[in-house]
Coordinates of C-alpha atoms in Angstrom, one line a residue:
M276 CA 180.8 48.2 11.6
L277 CA 182.8 47.9 15.0
T278 CA 186.4 46.7 14.5
G279 CA 189.5 46.7 16.7
T280 CA 189.0 48.0 20.5
Q281 CA 185.8 50.1 19.4
H282 CA 183.1 49.4 21.7
E283 CA 179.2 49.8 22.0
S284 CA 178.3 53.1 23.5
P285 CA 176.0 52.8 26.6
A286 CA 173.4 54.4 24.9
E287 CA 173.8 51.7 21.9
E288 CA 173.8 48.7 24.5
N289 CA 170.2 49.8 26.2
V290 CA 167.6 48.3 23.8
S291 CA 165.2 48.0 26.6
D292 CA 162.7 50.1 24.9
L293 CA 162.7 47.6 21.2
T294 CA 162.3 44.1 23.4
A295 CA 160.9 45.3 26.5
G296 CA 162.5 42.4 28.5
R297 CA 162.1 39.7 25.7
N298 CA 163.4 39.4 22.1
L299 CA 162.5 41.3 19.0
S300 CA 160.2 39.7 16.7
F301 CA 160.4 40.8 12.9
D302 CA 156.8 42.3 12.8
E303 CA 158.3 44.9 15.6
F304 CA 161.9 45.4 13.8
A305 CA 159.6 46.3 10.6
A306 CA 157.7 48.9 12.5
E307 CA 160.8 50.2 14.1
L308 CA 162.6 50.3 10.5
G309 CA 159.5 52.1 9.3
A310 CA 159.6 54.9 11.8
I311 CA 163.4 55.1 11.4
E312 CA 162.5 55.6 7.4
L313 CA 159.7 58.4 8.4
R314 CA 162.1 60.1 10.7
L315 CA 165.1 60.2 7.8
R316 CA 162.5 61.5 5.0
Q317 CA 161.2 64.0 7.6
L318 CA 164.6 65.3 8.6
A319 CA 165.5 65.6 4.9
R320 CA 162.5 68.0 4.2
A321 CA 163.1 69.8 6.9
A322 CA 167.0 70.5 6.1
E323 CA 165.3 72.4 2.9
T324 CA 164.8 75.2 5.0
P325 CA 167.4 75.5 7.7
A326 CA 167.6 78.4 10.5
T327 CA 170.8 79.4 8.8
P328 CA 171.3 79.7 4.9
V329 CA 173.8 77.4 4.3
E330 CA 173.2 74.6 1.6
V331 CA 173.1 71.1 2.7
A332 CA 171.9 69.7 -0.7
D333 CA 174.2 66.8 -0.4
A334 CA 173.3 65.9 3.6
I335 CA 169.9 65.5 2.0
D336 CA 170.3 63.7 -0.9
S337 CA 172.0 61.3 1.9
L338 CA 169.2 61.3 4.2
R339 CA 166.7 60.1 1.7
S340 CA 169.1 57.7 0.2
S341 CA 169.7 56.4 3.6
A342 CA 166.1 56.2 4.1
S343 CA 165.6 54.2 0.8
T344 CA 167.8 51.8 1.9
V345 CA 166.3 51.6 5.2
R346 CA 162.7 50.6 3.8
E347 CA 163.8 48.2 1.5
L348 CA 165.5 46.3 5.3
G349 CA 162.0 47.1 6.4
Q350 CA 160.4 45.4 3.8
R351 CA 162.3 42.2 4.0
M352 CA 162.2 42.3 7.8
D353 CA 158.2 42.3 7.2
L354 CA 158.6 39.2 4.4
L355 CA 160.5 37.3 7.2
A356 CA 157.5 38.4 10.0
R357 CA 155.2 36.8 7.9
I358 CA 157.6 33.3 6.9
V359 CA 158.7 32.9 10.9
E360 CA 154.6 33.0 11.2
G361 CA 153.9 30.4 9.0
D362 CA 152.0 32.4 6.3
V363 CA 154.9 31.4 3.6
P364 CA 155.3 28.3 1.8
L365 CA 158.7 27.4 1.6
S366 CA 160.9 25.3 -0.6
T367 CA 161.5 22.0 1.3
A368 CA 165.1 21.9 0.2
F369 CA 167.8 24.5 -1.3
P370 CA 168.8 24.6 -5.5
T371 CA 171.2 22.0 -4.5
G372 CA 169.0 19.4 -2.6
D373 CA 170.2 20.4 0.8
P374 CA 167.7 20.4 3.5
W375 CA 167.5 23.0 6.0
G376 CA 166.2 23.6 9.7
V377 CA 165.7 20.4 11.5
A378 CA 166.5 18.3 8.3
A379 CA 169.5 19.6 8.1
R380 CA 170.6 18.0 11.4
G381 CA 173.5 15.5 11.0
T382 CA 174.0 16.2 7.5
D383 CA 177.4 17.2 5.9
R384 CA 177.1 20.1 4.0
T385 CA 180.4 21.3 2.5
D386 CA 179.3 24.6 0.8
F387 CA 178.4 27.7 1.8
G388 CA 179.3 27.0 5.6
G389 CA 178.0 23.9 6.5
P390 CA 174.8 22.6 7.3
A391 CA 171.8 25.3 7.4
I392 CA 170.0 24.1 10.4
V393 CA 169.6 28.0 11.4
P394 CA 169.0 29.6 8.2
T395 CA 169.9 32.9 7.1
M396 CA 167.6 35.7 6.0
W397 CA 168.7 35.7 2.3
Q398 CA 168.7 31.9 2.6
L399 CA 164.5 32.0 3.7
I400 CA 163.9 34.8 1.3
R401 CA 165.5 32.1 -1.5
L402 CA 163.4 29.5 0.0
A403 CA 160.4 31.7 -0.3
Q404 CA 160.8 32.4 -3.9
D405 CA 161.3 28.3 -4.4
G406 CA 158.6 27.8 -2.1
K407 CA 155.8 30.1 -4.1
R408 CA 157.2 28.1 -7.5
A409 CA 156.5 24.7 -6.2
A410 CA 153.6 25.6 -4.7
A411 CA 152.2 27.0 -8.0
G412 CA 153.4 23.4 -9.6
G413 CA 151.8 21.2 -7.0
R414 CA 155.2 20.0 -5.0
E415 CA 155.7 19.7 -1.4
T416 CA 156.3 22.9 0.5
T417 CA 156.7 23.6 4.2
T418 CA 156.6 26.4 6.4
Y419 CA 159.2 28.0 9.0
P420 CA 157.6 26.8 12.4
K421 CA 157.1 23.0 10.6
A422 CA 160.6 23.1 9.6
M423 CA 162.3 24.7 12.5
A424 CA 160.2 22.9 15.5
G425 CA 162.6 22.2 18.4
I426 CA 165.6 24.5 17.1
G427 CA 166.2 27.8 19.0
I428 CA 167.1 26.7 22.5
G429 CA 170.3 27.7 23.2
W430 CA 170.6 29.8 19.9
E431 CA 172.2 33.1 19.4
S432 CA 173.5 35.2 16.2
K433 CA 176.8 35.7 14.8
A434 CA 176.9 39.2 15.9
A435 CA 175.7 38.5 19.4
S436 CA 178.3 36.1 19.5
A437 CA 180.9 38.1 17.8
R438 CA 179.2 41.1 20.6
R439 CA 180.3 38.5 23.7
R440 CA 183.9 37.8 22.4
R441 CA 184.3 41.7 22.4
E442 CA 183.5 42.0 25.6
R443 CA 185.4 39.0 26.5
D444 CA 188.1 40.3 25.1
A445 CA 187.8 43.7 26.7
A446 CA 187.3 42.5 30.2
V447 CA 190.6 39.8 29.8
A448 CA 192.8 42.9 28.9
V449 CA 191.6 44.7 31.8
E450 CA 192.0 42.0 34.0
V451 CA 195.7 41.0 32.9
L452 CA 196.7 44.8 34.3
R453 CA 195.5 43.8 37.6
I454 CA 197.4 40.8 37.9
A455 CA 201.7 40.3 38.3
C456 CA 203.2 38.8 35.3
E457 CA 205.6 35.9 36.8
K458 CA 208.0 35.8 34.0
C459 CA 208.8 39.7 33.8
S460 CA 207.6 40.8 37.2
A461 CA 205.6 43.6 35.8
G462 CA 203.3 44.5 38.6
S463 CA 199.8 45.7 38.7
G464 CA 198.8 48.4 35.8
E465 CA 202.3 47.6 34.4
Q466 CA 202.9 46.4 31.0
C467 CA 205.2 43.2 30.7
R468 CA 208.6 44.2 29.2
T469 CA 210.9 42.3 27.2
A470 CA 214.3 40.3 28.3
K471 CA 216.0 44.0 27.8
G472 CA 213.1 45.9 29.3
W473 CA 211.0 47.4 26.5
A474 CA 207.2 47.4 27.5
S475 CA 205.1 45.4 25.1
D476 CA 201.4 45.8 24.1
R477 CA 201.3 41.5 24.2
P478 CA 201.4 40.0 27.7
H479 CA 203.4 36.8 28.5
V480 CA 201.7 33.8 28.0
G481 CA 201.1 32.8 32.1
R482 CA 199.7 36.3 32.3
Q483 CA 197.1 36.1 29.7
R484 CA 196.3 32.6 30.5
E485 CA 195.4 33.5 34.1
A486 CA 193.3 36.8 33.0
E487 CA 191.6 34.9 30.5
A488 CA 190.6 32.0 33.2
T489 CA 189.6 34.7 35.9
V490 CA 187.2 36.2 33.6
D491 CA 186.0 33.1 31.7
A492 CA 184.7 32.1 35.2
T493 CA 183.3 35.1 35.4
L494 CA 181.2 35.3 32.2
G495 CA 180.7 31.8 32.3
Y496 CA 183.0 30.6 29.5
L497 CA 185.0 27.6 28.8
G498 CA 188.0 28.5 26.8
E499 CA 186.4 30.7 24.4
N500 CA 183.0 29.7 24.0
P501 CA 179.9 30.5 26.2
V502 CA 178.7 27.9 28.4
A503 CA 175.3 29.4 28.2
V504 CA 173.6 31.7 26.3
P505 CA 171.1 33.9 28.5
D506 CA 167.5 33.8 27.9
A507 CA 168.4 32.1 24.5

């Protein structure tokens, strides 16, 4: 998990081979995870006979444990791939009676973070479990394409939003040092200073506000919120 001032490496940011200019499907997601699982197991097997005699049993166990975790995630992605294609019947509502997808628009769901217009992975898996029982009992079910018809334009995941916020904050931190501070007269490349001359990691409000406005105009933000999500 990335926290604080940590940022993705250039290699991590390059996902062109996964997306090929479009969004990654869950079917492709599952296939990629299958390849990763296989590679981890192959690496564990190869580590049993290293070129230099060093016992790495713990590392081998860790690799195989990681492979098992990746396999489980791959199985969930495979289920999600079938769900989003409409192959799996889903419950029309959660056990609480709360709707989801298009039906959740305009509702006031106070539990679990508000209306589930865009359901999470775990919510969809639960809806699939409940949908299976509903279908067996002759009760009404729905499908993901039907329940989500018209949703998705302008949407981005929480992880993508958090990444873009980190990128925005990093750009602001750079921009702050490019402009002079009217409050303490700190020049370009200099940190703001207190009334007694101590350097501070926190710029004065006016300098910070000017840097944010410049960066937001460049990135297409309105305050802290993105105005548009490219290719959403």
